[in-house]
Every structure is written in structure tokens, then in C-alpha cells.
């Protein structure tokens, strides 16, 4: 018999398909499913496979190393990677048919050298900074960049597949002026490409917030991340549920031990919680090493026997304690899941721990089993 993991993230395929349907109602552009950071903690192989089966033939991963790892099993479809450092194995990337973002002169130089060495054209997406002030060429550098890549393309060293950028304030109700300016700069970047005679197959700018709230940012392809997983990029503006999305993940764990205690008992490191009545405590076998933030200590609750059972004392590395009068060893408790099931949501966890839903998912560690359901 298989040894069941004590903590499990159940990942719903039905919810995934529902979210893809919602996305397709928002845009006619091609979809690039963003599956970086282990598919936002959901399991990259699983999500990549489901995306492929839903007809999505573009995947985006941040690090080149993540892209190369996924390529071992995901041999079909396009994969774009945009994070790597000087000295990265670009030859392997080219040979493994990974599309590369290019946003600096050193990257052009190293990638074209690798393409020459491998005898194959590197597929590149030119990255322009339109206002995020992070990665990508300055707009003013683009005329020169396009002249360079045009010459490289003529020699079969590169194939210019895309021109792209990233929005900084698309989720913000008061961010429209910034988004408009970013779109104007992106338009200027496209104009430079046209003037240089560089043909761009795919212009792409929008992530989840652009998809939901700025249609003019859609261009040829969009790059949904958080919405694929059923959460809103800004729950204060519209919750996932308002948007018709459903969270894929239900995070559950088994109670491993209960203990009945009198009043006056201190719980966990530092005794930040002391019981004030006779009660039952239960031990849950996940902790901050699994991504259950220490900030959740004494603040959040889990669902045990259809009731909210508060976390008592500090969250430890591998376990935490709840107060759950009806709990028994072997009971399954739920930390968070889809809205409207009586569970707290990842948004609730984010709010109570001063972070965003993205971070709640990305922290989830490798000891949590990812289990596809439906
Ligand atoms: C992470 C990321 C995305 C997806 O962002 P969401 O807000 O999750 O949709 C898209 N594009 C880039 C460049 C990213 O880094």
C-alpha cells in the first residue's frame, strides 16, 4: 500500500477547465499558460499537461532551468523562459527548443554565440521595459537592437518570434494612466520593429490583470498566471468568485494526535497561547517548511469536522496545533480551498498574513503531495 502523504493539495481539473473557459470569454488572443514556480505551487507537470489538453500550446516559466526541467517530460509545444544569468547554458536551451526572452546586450551576444555553436537559430522574444523598470531593453535602445537582430536573423542565427513587455499597475483601480503609458511605449516598440523591417509573429503584454481589466493590452497572446489557478490578481477589486473563477487547490492534512488539556496550559514555542478552559488540542503535520507561514500563528483557523478550529500558538517548522473539540487522530482538516465550501480561502490566508494570494501558493513546499482530482 502507498504511504499516504500527511498533507495534500488536491488540484481540481474541473476548476481548471472552468477558469480556461472564463479566460476565453475575456480574450480572443492566444493563451500562454504561466506555470513558473512549480505551477504557482500546484505542480508544474500536472498543470502543463492539463493546459496542453485544453489546447494551449504555449507555456511560460521564469527560469531557464525550470523550462529545461519541464522540457524533459513536456516534449511538445512552445516554452518561453525569461530569467537566466550570464553563462547560462543557452546551447542546451536552443537544442531543447526553448524560446528565450532577450532584454540585454549581453544576452544577445551569448545567445547568438550559442546559436552559432549549435548550428540552429535561437527563437527569441525581444523584451522591452515599458514602465515596470525591471527587465528588458530601454525603449531608446530598440532601433539599434532591431538592426542587430535583423542581421542575425538574415544569417540564420536567431528567429525573432516575439516582442513583449510586462504591466506594472494593471490590477490597480487607479493605475490606468500608467497602463496607458505602457501601452503607448509598447506601440512605439512595435513601430521601431516595423521601421527596421523586423517581422514579429507575437506581441504580448498582458498577464491576468491586463486580461481582465485592459482589453487593449491583449495583442496576439496573453500570459495568464493566477487566474488559471482560480484566484483574482486583485481580490479587493473583484474576487475570484466574482470573476467566475474557482480555486483549483484544496489544501488538507491529517490530524496526527489529539490531547485533552485543562485551563492554564501553554502551547507551542514561547507559550504565546495559554488555554483558559478545558479543551482538546490537535496536532497538524505541516509547518513553515511547507509554506504555512509563521505569520499565521494565533491568527488563522482551519476547518475541522465542519467547524473553524483556530491555530493555537506559533506555527513550527513541521507542525502546528489547533483547538478542535471534536478532532480525532486520522481526521482530515482543510487549511484553505475554493470559496463557498465553508473553507477559508487562499485570499483569507493572504489577508491575515499581510501578503497576496500568489505568495500563499508559491511557498507550498515539496513535502505536500499534489493530487489531481476529477
Ligand atoms: C508571473 C508572470 C505572469 C503571470 O502573472 P499573473 O499576474 O499571475 O497572471 C505573466 N508574465 C510575466 C512576465 C510574469 O512574470
Coordinates of N, CA and C in Angstrom, one line a residue, residues 22-253:
X22 N -13.4 30.9 -18.6 CA -13.6 32.3 -18.3 C -12.6 33.1 -19.0
X23 N -11.3 32.6 -19.1 CA -10.3 33.4 -19.9 C -10.7 33.5 -21.3
X24 N -11.2 32.5 -21.9 CA -11.6 32.6 -23.3 C -12.7 33.5 -23.6
X25 N -13.6 33.7 -22.5 CA -14.6 34.7 -22.7 C -14.0 36.2 -22.6
X26 N -12.9 36.3 -22.0 CA -12.3 37.6 -21.9 C -11.4 38.0 -23.1
X27 N -10.9 37.0 -23.8 CA -10.0 37.3 -24.9 C -10.0 36.3 -26.1
X28 N -9.7 36.9 -27.3 CA -9.5 36.0 -28.4 C -8.0 35.7 -28.7
X29 N -7.2 36.3 -27.9 CA -5.7 36.2 -28.1 C -5.3 34.7 -27.7
X30 N -4.2 34.3 -28.2 CA -3.6 33.0 -27.8 C -3.3 33.1 -26.3
X31 N -3.3 31.9 -25.7 CA -3.0 31.9 -24.3 C -1.6 31.2 -24.1
X32 N -0.8 31.9 -23.3 CA 0.4 31.3 -22.8 C 0.2 31.0 -21.3
X33 N 0.1 29.7 -20.9 CA -0.2 29.4 -19.5 C 1.1 29.6 -18.7
X34 N 1.1 30.4 -17.7 CA 2.3 30.7 -16.9 C 2.3 29.6 -15.7
X35 N 3.4 28.8 -15.8 CA 3.5 27.7 -14.9 C 4.8 27.7 -14.1
X36 N 5.3 28.9 -13.9 CA 6.6 29.1 -13.2 C 6.3 28.7 -11.7
X37 N 7.5 28.6 -11.0 CA 7.4 28.3 -9.5 C 6.5 27.1 -9.2
X38 N 6.8 26.0 -10.0 CA 6.0 24.8 -9.8 C 4.6 25.0 -10.0
X39 N 4.2 25.7 -11.1 CA 2.8 26.0 -11.4 C 2.1 26.7 -10.2
X40 N 2.8 27.8 -9.8 CA 2.3 28.5 -8.6 C 2.0 27.5 -7.5
X41 N 2.9 26.6 -7.3 CA 2.8 25.6 -6.2 C 1.8 24.5 -6.4
X42 N 1.2 24.5 -7.6 CA 0.1 23.4 -7.9 C 0.7 22.1 -8.5
X43 N 2.0 22.2 -8.9 CA 2.5 21.1 -9.6 C 2.7 21.4 -11.1
X44 N 3.9 21.6 -11.5 CA 4.1 22.2 -12.9 C 3.7 21.1 -13.9
X45 N 4.1 19.9 -13.7 CA 3.8 18.8 -14.7 C 2.3 18.6 -15.0
X46 N 1.6 18.6 -13.8 CA 0.2 18.4 -13.9 C -0.5 19.6 -14.7
X47 N -0.2 20.8 -14.3 CA -0.8 22.0 -14.9 C -0.4 22.1 -16.4
X48 N 0.9 21.8 -16.7 CA 1.3 21.8 -18.1 C 0.6 20.8 -18.9
X49 N 0.4 19.7 -18.4 CA -0.4 18.6 -19.1 C -1.8 19.0 -19.4
X50 N -2.4 19.5 -18.3 CA -3.8 20.0 -18.5 C -4.0 21.1 -19.5
X51 N -3.0 22.0 -19.4 CA -3.0 23.2 -20.4 C -2.9 22.6 -21.8
X52 N -2.0 21.7 -22.0 CA -1.9 21.1 -23.3 C -3.2 20.4 -23.8
X53 N -3.8 19.7 -22.9 CA -5.0 19.0 -23.2 C -6.2 20.0 -23.5
X54 N -6.1 21.2 -22.9 CA -7.1 22.2 -23.1 C -6.8 23.0 -24.4
X55 N -5.8 22.6 -25.1 CA -5.5 23.3 -26.4 C -4.5 24.4 -26.3
X56 N -3.8 24.6 -25.2 CA -2.9 25.7 -25.0 C -1.5 25.2 -25.4
X57 N -0.9 25.8 -26.4 CA 0.4 25.3 -26.9 C 1.6 26.2 -26.6
X58 N 1.3 27.2 -25.6 CA 2.4 28.0 -25.1 C 2.4 27.9 -23.6
X59 N 3.7 27.7 -23.0 CA 3.9 27.7 -21.6 C 4.9 28.7 -21.3
X60 N 4.8 29.4 -20.2 CA 5.8 30.4 -19.7 C 6.3 30.0 -18.4
X61 N 7.7 30.0 -18.3 CA 8.3 29.7 -17.0 C 9.3 30.8 -16.8
X62 N 9.6 31.2 -15.6 CA 10.5 32.3 -15.4 C 11.9 31.8 -15.7
X63 N 12.5 30.9 -14.9 CA 13.9 30.5 -15.0 C 14.1 29.5 -16.2
X64 N 15.2 29.7 -16.9 CA 15.5 28.8 -18.0 C 15.7 27.4 -17.4
X65 N 16.2 27.3 -16.2 CA 16.3 25.9 -15.5 C 15.0 25.2 -15.3
X66 N 14.0 26.0 -15.0 CA 12.6 25.4 -14.9 C 12.1 24.9 -16.2
X67 N 12.4 25.7 -17.3 CA 12.0 25.4 -18.6 C 12.7 24.1 -19.1
X68 N 14.0 24.0 -18.8 CA 14.7 22.8 -19.3 C 14.2 21.6 -18.5
X69 N 13.9 21.8 -17.2 CA 13.4 20.6 -16.5 C 12.0 20.2 -17.0
X70 N 11.2 21.1 -17.3 CA 9.8 20.7 -17.8 C 9.9 20.1 -19.2
X71 N 10.9 20.5 -20.0 CA 11.0 20.0 -21.4 C 11.3 18.5 -21.4
X72 N 11.9 18.0 -20.3 CA 12.2 16.6 -20.3 C 10.9 15.7 -20.4
X73 N 9.8 16.2 -19.8 CA 8.6 15.4 -19.9 C 7.6 16.1 -20.9
X74 N 7.7 17.4 -21.0 CA 6.7 18.1 -21.9 C 7.5 18.4 -23.2
X75 N 7.5 17.4 -24.1 CA 8.3 17.5 -25.3 C 7.7 18.3 -26.4
X76 N 6.3 18.5 -26.3 CA 5.6 19.2 -27.3 C 5.4 20.7 -27.0
X77 N 5.0 21.5 -27.9 CA 4.5 22.9 -27.6 C 5.7 23.8 -27.3
X78 N 5.3 25.1 -27.3 CA 6.3 26.1 -27.1 C 6.5 26.4 -25.6
X79 N 7.7 26.7 -25.2 CA 8.0 27.1 -23.9 C 8.9 28.4 -23.9
X80 N 8.5 29.4 -23.2 CA 9.3 30.6 -23.1 C 9.9 30.7 -21.7
X81 N 11.2 31.1 -21.6 CA 11.8 31.4 -20.3 C 12.5 32.8 -20.4
X82 N 12.5 33.5 -19.3 CA 13.0 34.8 -19.3 C 14.0 35.2 -18.2
X83 N 14.3 34.2 -17.3 CA 15.2 34.5 -16.3 C 16.4 33.6 -16.4
X84 N 17.6 34.2 -16.5 CA 18.9 33.4 -16.6 C 20.0 34.4 -16.3
X85 N 21.1 33.9 -16.0 CA 22.3 34.8 -15.7 C 23.3 34.6 -16.8
X86 N 24.3 35.5 -16.9 CA 25.4 35.3 -17.8 C 26.0 33.9 -17.6
X87 N 26.4 33.3 -18.7 CA 27.0 32.0 -18.6 C 26.0 30.8 -18.5
X88 N 24.7 31.1 -18.7 CA 23.7 30.1 -18.7 C 23.9 29.2 -19.9
X89 N 23.3 28.0 -19.8 CA 23.5 27.0 -20.9 C 22.5 27.3 -22.1
X90 N 22.8 28.3 -22.9 CA 21.9 28.7 -23.9 C 22.0 27.7 -25.1
X91 N 23.1 27.0 -25.2 CA 23.1 26.0 -26.3 C 22.1 24.9 -26.0
X92 N 22.1 24.5 -24.8 CA 21.1 23.4 -24.4 C 19.7 24.0 -24.6
X93 N 19.4 25.2 -24.2 CA 18.1 25.9 -24.4 C 17.7 25.8 -25.9
X94 N 18.6 26.2 -26.8 CA 18.3 26.2 -28.2 C 18.1 24.8 -28.7
X95 N 18.9 23.8 -28.3 CA 18.7 22.4 -28.7 C 17.4 21.8 -28.2
X96 N 17.0 22.3 -27.0 CA 15.7 21.8 -26.4 C 14.5 22.6 -26.9
X97 N 14.7 23.5 -27.8 CA 13.6 24.3 -28.4 C 12.9 25.1 -27.4
X98 N 13.7 25.8 -26.5 CA 13.1 26.7 -25.5 C 13.2 28.1 -26.2
X99 N 12.1 28.8 -26.2 CA 12.2 30.2 -26.6 C 12.8 31.1 -25.5
X100 N 13.6 32.0 -25.9 CA 14.3 32.8 -24.9 C 13.9 34.3 -25.0
X101 N 13.6 34.9 -23.9 CA 13.5 36.3 -23.8 C 14.8 37.0 -23.9
X102 N 14.9 38.1 -24.6 CA 16.2 38.8 -24.7 C 16.0 40.2 -24.4
X103 N 16.6 40.7 -23.3 CA 16.4 42.1 -22.9 C 17.6 42.8 -22.5
X104 N 18.8 42.3 -23.0 CA 20.1 43.0 -22.7 C 21.1 42.6 -23.8
X105 N 22.1 43.5 -23.9 CA 23.1 43.3 -24.9 C 23.9 42.0 -24.7
X106 N 24.2 41.8 -23.4 CA 25.0 40.5 -23.2 C 24.2 39.3 -23.5
X107 N 22.9 39.3 -23.4 CA 22.1 38.2 -23.8 C 22.1 38.0 -25.3
X108 N 22.0 39.1 -26.0 CA 22.1 38.9 -27.5 C 23.4 38.3 -27.8
X109 N 24.5 38.7 -27.2 CA 25.8 38.2 -27.6 C 26.0 36.8 -27.2
X110 N 25.6 36.4 -26.0 CA 25.8 35.0 -25.5 C 24.8 34.1 -26.3
X111 N 23.6 34.5 -26.6 CA 22.7 33.6 -27.2 C 23.1 33.4 -28.7
X112 N 23.5 34.5 -29.3 CA 23.9 34.3 -30.7 C 25.2 33.4 -30.8
X113 N 26.1 33.5 -29.9 CA 27.3 32.7 -29.9 C 26.8 31.2 -29.7
X114 N 25.9 31.0 -28.8 CA 25.4 29.6 -28.6 C 24.7 29.1 -29.8
X115 N 24.0 29.9 -30.5 CA 23.2 29.5 -31.7 C 24.3 29.1 -32.8
X116 N 25.3 29.9 -32.9 CA 26.4 29.6 -33.9 C 27.0 28.2 -33.6
X117 N 27.2 28.0 -32.3 CA 27.8 26.7 -31.9 C 26.9 25.5 -32.1
X118 N 25.6 25.7 -32.0 CA 24.7 24.6 -32.1 C 24.2 24.4 -33.5
X119 N 24.5 25.4 -34.4 CA 24.1 25.4 -35.8 C 22.6 25.5 -36.0
X120 N 21.9 26.0 -35.0 CA 20.4 26.2 -35.0 C 20.1 27.6 -34.6
X121 N 19.1 28.2 -35.2 CA 18.6 29.5 -34.9 C 18.0 29.5 -33.5
X122 N 18.3 30.5 -32.7 CA 17.7 30.7 -31.4 C 16.4 31.4 -31.6
X123 N 15.3 30.9 -31.0 CA 14.0 31.6 -31.1 C 13.9 32.6 -29.9
X124 N 13.8 33.9 -30.3 CA 13.9 34.9 -29.3 C 12.6 35.8 -29.2
X125 N 12.4 36.3 -28.1 CA 11.3 37.3 -27.8 C 12.0 38.6 -27.3
X126 N 12.0 39.7 -28.0 CA 12.6 40.9 -27.5 C 11.8 41.5 -26.4
X127 N 12.4 41.7 -25.3 CA 11.7 42.2 -24.1 C 12.1 43.7 -24.0
X128 N 11.0 44.5 -23.9 CA 11.2 46.0 -23.7 C 10.6 46.4 -22.4
X129 N 11.3 47.2 -21.7 CA 10.8 47.8 -20.5 C 9.9 49.0 -20.8
X130 N 8.6 48.9 -20.5 CA 7.7 50.0 -20.8 C 7.2 50.7 -19.6
X131 N 7.8 50.3 -18.4 CA 7.4 51.1 -17.2 C 7.4 50.3 -15.9
X132 N 7.8 49.0 -16.0 CA 7.9 48.2 -14.9 C 9.3 48.5 -14.2
X133 N 10.2 49.0 -15.0 CA 11.6 49.3 -14.5 C 12.2 48.1 -13.8
X134 N 12.3 47.0 -14.6 CA 12.8 45.7 -14.1 C 13.6 45.2 -15.3
X135 N 13.1 44.1 -16.0 CA 13.9 43.5 -17.1 C 13.6 44.3 -18.4
X136 N 14.4 44.0 -19.4 CA 14.1 44.5 -20.8 C 14.9 45.7 -21.2
X137 N 15.0 45.8 -22.5 CA 15.7 47.0 -23.1 C 14.9 48.3 -22.8
X138 N 15.7 49.3 -22.7 CA 15.0 50.7 -22.7 C 14.5 50.9 -24.1
X139 N 13.4 51.6 -24.2 CA 12.7 51.8 -25.5 C 13.7 52.5 -26.5
X140 N 14.6 53.4 -26.0 CA 15.5 54.1 -26.8 C 16.6 53.2 -27.4
X141 N 16.8 52.0 -26.9 CA 17.8 51.1 -27.4 C 17.2 50.2 -28.6
X142 N 15.9 50.2 -28.7 CA 15.3 49.3 -29.6 C 15.7 49.5 -31.1
X143 N 15.8 50.7 -31.6 CA 16.2 50.8 -33.0 C 17.5 50.1 -33.3
X144 N 18.5 50.2 -32.4 CA 19.8 49.5 -32.6 C 19.6 48.0 -32.4
X145 N 18.8 47.6 -31.4 CA 18.6 46.2 -31.2 C 17.9 45.5 -32.4
X146 N 16.9 46.2 -33.0 CA 16.3 45.6 -34.1 C 17.2 45.5 -35.3
X147 N 18.1 46.5 -35.5 CA 19.1 46.4 -36.6 C 20.0 45.2 -36.4
X148 N 20.4 45.0 -35.1 CA 21.3 43.8 -34.8 C 20.6 42.5 -35.1
X149 N 19.3 42.4 -34.6 CA 18.7 41.1 -34.7 C 18.3 40.8 -36.1
X150 N 18.0 41.9 -36.9 CA 17.7 41.7 -38.3 C 18.8 41.0 -39.0
X151 N 20.0 41.5 -38.7 CA 21.2 41.0 -39.3 C 21.4 39.5 -38.9
X152 N 21.2 39.3 -37.6 CA 21.4 37.9 -37.1 C 20.3 37.0 -37.7
X153 N 19.1 37.5 -37.9 CA 18.1 36.7 -38.5 C 18.4 36.3 -39.9
X154 N 19.0 37.3 -40.6 CA 19.3 37.1 -42.0 C 20.4 36.0 -42.1
X155 N 21.3 35.9 -41.1 CA 22.3 34.8 -41.1 C 21.8 33.5 -40.5
X156 N 20.5 33.5 -40.1 CA 20.0 32.2 -39.5 C 20.5 32.0 -38.1
X157 N 20.9 33.0 -37.4 CA 21.4 32.9 -36.0 C 20.2 33.0 -35.0
X158 N 19.3 33.9 -35.3 CA 18.1 34.0 -34.5 C 16.9 34.0 -35.3
X159 N 15.8 33.6 -34.7 CA 14.5 33.8 -35.3 C 13.7 34.7 -34.3
X160 N 13.3 35.9 -34.7 CA 12.6 36.8 -33.8 C 11.1 36.4 -33.8
X161 N 10.7 35.8 -32.7 CA 9.3 35.3 -32.6 C 8.4 36.3 -32.0
X162 N 8.9 37.0 -30.9 CA 8.0 37.8 -30.1 C 8.6 39.2 -29.8
X163 N 7.7 40.1 -29.4 CA 8.1 41.3 -28.8 C 7.2 41.4 -27.6
X164 N 7.8 41.7 -26.4 CA 7.0 41.6 -25.2 C 7.4 42.6 -24.1
X165 N 6.5 42.8 -23.2 CA 6.7 43.6 -22.0 C 5.8 43.2 -20.9
X166 N 5.8 43.9 -19.8 CA 5.0 43.4 -18.6 C 4.4 44.7 -18.0
X167 N 3.2 44.6 -17.5 CA 2.5 45.7 -16.9 C 2.7 45.8 -15.4
X168 N 2.8 47.0 -14.9 CA 3.1 47.2 -13.5 C 1.9 47.5 -12.6
X169 N 0.9 48.1 -13.2 CA -0.2 48.6 -12.4 C -1.6 48.2 -12.9
X170 N -1.6 47.1 -13.7 CA -2.9 46.8 -14.4 C -4.0 46.3 -13.4
X171 N -3.6 45.9 -12.2 CA -4.6 45.4 -11.3 C -5.2 46.6 -10.5
X172 N -4.6 47.7 -10.6 CA -4.8 48.8 -9.7 C -5.9 49.7 -10.3
X173 N -7.0 49.9 -9.5 CA -8.1 50.8 -9.9 C -7.6 52.2 -10.4
X174 N -6.6 52.6 -9.7 CA -6.0 54.0 -10.0 C -4.8 53.9 -10.9
X175 N -4.6 52.8 -11.6 CA -3.4 52.6 -12.4 C -3.6 52.8 -13.9
X176 N -4.7 53.3 -14.3 CA -5.0 53.4 -15.7 C -4.0 54.3 -16.5
X177 N -3.6 55.4 -15.8 CA -2.7 56.3 -16.5 C -1.4 55.6 -16.8
X178 N -0.9 54.8 -15.8 CA 0.4 54.0 -16.0 C 0.2 53.0 -17.1
X179 N -0.9 52.3 -17.1 CA -1.1 51.3 -18.1 C -1.2 51.9 -19.5
X180 N -1.9 53.0 -19.6 CA -2.0 53.7 -20.9 C -0.6 54.1 -21.4
X181 N 0.2 54.6 -20.5 CA 1.6 55.0 -20.9 C 2.4 53.8 -21.3
X182 N 2.2 52.6 -20.6 CA 2.9 51.4 -21.0 C 2.5 50.9 -22.4
X183 N 1.2 51.0 -22.7 CA 0.7 50.6 -24.0 C 1.3 51.6 -25.1
X184 N 1.3 52.9 -24.8 CA 1.9 53.8 -25.7 C 3.4 53.5 -26.0
X185 N 4.1 53.1 -25.0 CA 5.5 52.8 -25.2 C 5.6 51.4 -26.0
X186 N 4.7 50.5 -25.7 CA 4.7 49.2 -26.4 C 4.4 49.5 -27.9
X187 N 3.5 50.4 -28.2 CA 3.2 50.7 -29.6 C 4.4 51.3 -30.2
X188 N 5.1 52.1 -29.5 CA 6.4 52.7 -30.1 C 7.4 51.6 -30.4
X189 N 7.5 50.6 -29.5 CA 8.4 49.5 -29.7 C 8.0 48.7 -31.0
X190 N 6.7 48.6 -31.2 CA 6.2 47.9 -32.4 C 6.6 48.7 -33.6
X191 N 6.4 50.0 -33.5 CA 6.7 50.9 -34.6 C 8.2 50.8 -35.0
X192 N 9.1 50.7 -34.0 CA 10.5 50.5 -34.3 C 10.8 49.2 -35.0
X193 N 10.1 48.2 -34.6 CA 10.2 46.9 -35.3 C 9.8 47.0 -36.8
X194 N 8.7 47.6 -37.0 CA 8.2 47.8 -38.4 C 9.2 48.6 -39.2
X195 N 9.7 49.7 -38.6 CA 10.7 50.6 -39.3 C 11.9 49.9 -39.7
X196 N 12.3 48.9 -38.8 CA 13.6 48.2 -39.1 C 13.3 47.0 -40.0
X197 N 12.0 46.8 -40.3 CA 11.6 45.7 -41.2 C 11.7 44.3 -40.5
X198 N 11.6 44.3 -39.2 CA 11.6 43.0 -38.4 C 10.2 42.6 -38.2
X199 N 9.9 41.4 -38.7 CA 8.6 40.9 -38.6 C 8.4 40.2 -37.3
X200 N 7.3 40.6 -36.5 CA 7.1 40.0 -35.2 C 5.8 39.1 -35.3
X201 N 6.0 37.9 -34.9 CA 4.8 37.0 -35.0 C 3.9 37.2 -33.8
X202 N 4.5 37.4 -32.6 CA 3.6 37.5 -31.4 C 4.0 38.7 -30.6
X203 N 3.1 39.7 -30.4 CA 3.3 40.7 -29.5 C 2.5 40.3 -28.2
X204 N 3.2 40.4 -27.0 CA 2.4 40.0 -25.8 C 2.8 40.9 -24.6
X205 N 1.8 41.3 -23.9 CA 1.9 42.3 -22.8 C 1.2 42.0 -21.6
X206 N 0.0 41.4 -21.7 CA -0.9 41.2 -20.6 C -0.7 40.0 -19.8
X207 N -0.7 40.1 -18.4 CA -0.9 39.0 -17.5 C -2.3 39.0 -17.0
X208 N -2.6 38.3 -15.9 CA -4.0 38.2 -15.5 C -4.8 39.5 -15.5
X209 N -4.2 40.5 -14.8 CA -4.9 41.8 -14.6 C -5.2 42.5 -15.9
X210 N -4.2 42.4 -16.8 CA -4.4 43.0 -18.2 C -5.5 42.3 -18.9
X211 N -5.5 41.0 -18.8 CA -6.6 40.2 -19.4 C -8.0 40.6 -18.9
X212 N -8.1 40.8 -17.6 CA -9.4 41.1 -17.0 C -9.8 42.5 -17.2
X213 N -8.9 43.4 -17.1 CA -9.3 44.8 -17.0 C -8.8 45.8 -18.1
X214 N -8.0 45.3 -19.0 CA -7.5 46.2 -20.1 C -7.4 45.4 -21.4
X215 N -8.5 45.4 -22.1 CA -8.6 44.7 -23.4 C -7.6 45.1 -24.4
X216 N -7.3 46.4 -24.4 CA -6.3 46.9 -25.4 C -4.9 46.4 -25.2
X217 N -4.7 45.7 -24.1 CA -3.3 45.1 -23.8 C -3.2 43.7 -24.3
X218 N -4.2 43.1 -25.0 CA -4.2 41.7 -25.3 C -3.3 41.3 -26.5
X219 N -3.2 42.1 -27.5 CA -2.4 41.9 -28.7 C -2.6 40.4 -29.2
X220 N -1.5 39.8 -29.5 CA -1.6 38.4 -30.1 C -1.7 37.3 -29.1
X221 N -1.1 37.5 -27.9 CA -1.1 36.5 -26.9 C -1.1 37.1 -25.5
X222 N -1.7 36.4 -24.6 CA -1.7 36.9 -23.2 C -1.1 35.8 -22.3
X223 N -0.7 36.2 -21.1 CA 0.1 35.3 -20.3 C -0.6 35.2 -18.9
X224 N -1.7 34.4 -18.8 CA -2.4 34.3 -17.5 C -1.6 33.4 -16.6
X225 N -1.5 33.9 -15.3 CA -1.0 33.1 -14.2 C -2.0 32.8 -13.2
X226 N -2.2 33.7 -12.3 CA -3.0 33.5 -11.1 C -4.5 33.1 -11.5
X227 N -5.0 33.7 -12.5 CA -6.4 33.3 -12.9 C -6.5 31.9 -13.3
X228 N -5.5 31.3 -13.9 CA -5.6 29.9 -14.2 C -5.8 29.0 -13.0
X229 N -5.3 29.5 -11.9 CA -5.4 28.8 -10.6 C -6.6 29.1 -9.8
X230 N -7.4 30.1 -10.4 CA -8.7 30.4 -9.9 C -8.8 31.5 -8.9
X231 N -7.7 32.3 -8.9 CA -7.7 33.4 -7.9 C -7.6 34.7 -8.7
X232 N -8.1 35.8 -8.0 CA -8.0 37.1 -8.7 C -6.7 37.8 -8.4
X233 N -6.2 38.5 -9.4 CA -4.9 39.3 -9.2 C -5.1 40.4 -8.3
X234 N -6.4 40.8 -8.0 CA -6.7 41.8 -7.0 C -8.0 41.6 -6.4
X235 N -8.1 40.8 -5.3 CA -9.4 40.4 -4.7 C -10.1 41.6 -4.2
X236 N -9.5 42.7 -3.9 CA -10.2 43.9 -3.4 C -11.0 44.5 -4.6
X237 N -10.5 44.3 -5.8 CA -11.2 44.9 -7.0 C -12.3 43.9 -7.4
X238 N -12.0 42.7 -7.5 CA -13.0 41.6 -7.8 C -12.5 40.3 -7.3
X239 N -13.3 39.6 -6.5 CA -12.8 38.3 -6.0 C -12.8 37.3 -7.2
X240 N -12.1 36.2 -7.0 CA -12.1 35.1 -8.0 C -13.5 34.7 -8.2
X241 N -14.3 34.6 -7.2 CA -15.7 34.1 -7.3 C -16.5 35.1 -8.1
X242 N -16.3 36.4 -7.9 CA -17.0 37.5 -8.7 C -16.6 37.3 -10.2
X243 N -15.4 36.9 -10.5 CA -15.0 36.8 -11.8 C -15.4 35.4 -12.5
X244 N -16.0 34.6 -11.7 CA -16.4 33.3 -12.3 C -15.4 32.2 -12.2
X245 N -14.3 32.5 -11.5 CA -13.2 31.6 -11.3 C -13.4 30.7 -10.1
X246 N -12.7 29.5 -10.2 CA -12.8 28.7 -9.0 C -11.4 28.2 -8.6
X247 N -11.0 28.3 -7.4 CA -9.7 27.9 -6.9 C -9.5 26.4 -7.2
X248 N -8.3 26.0 -7.8 CA -8.0 24.6 -8.1 C -7.7 23.9 -6.8
X249 N -7.1 24.6 -5.9 CA -6.5 23.8 -4.8 C -7.3 23.8 -3.5
X250 N -7.4 22.6 -2.9 CA -7.9 22.4 -1.5 C -6.7 21.8 -0.8
X251 N -6.2 22.5 0.2 CA -5.1 22.1 1.0 C -5.5 21.4 2.3
X252 N -5.2 20.1 2.4 CA -5.7 19.4 3.5 C -4.6 18.6 4.2
X253 N -4.8 18.2 5.5 CA -3.8 17.5 6.2 C -4.5 16.6 7.2

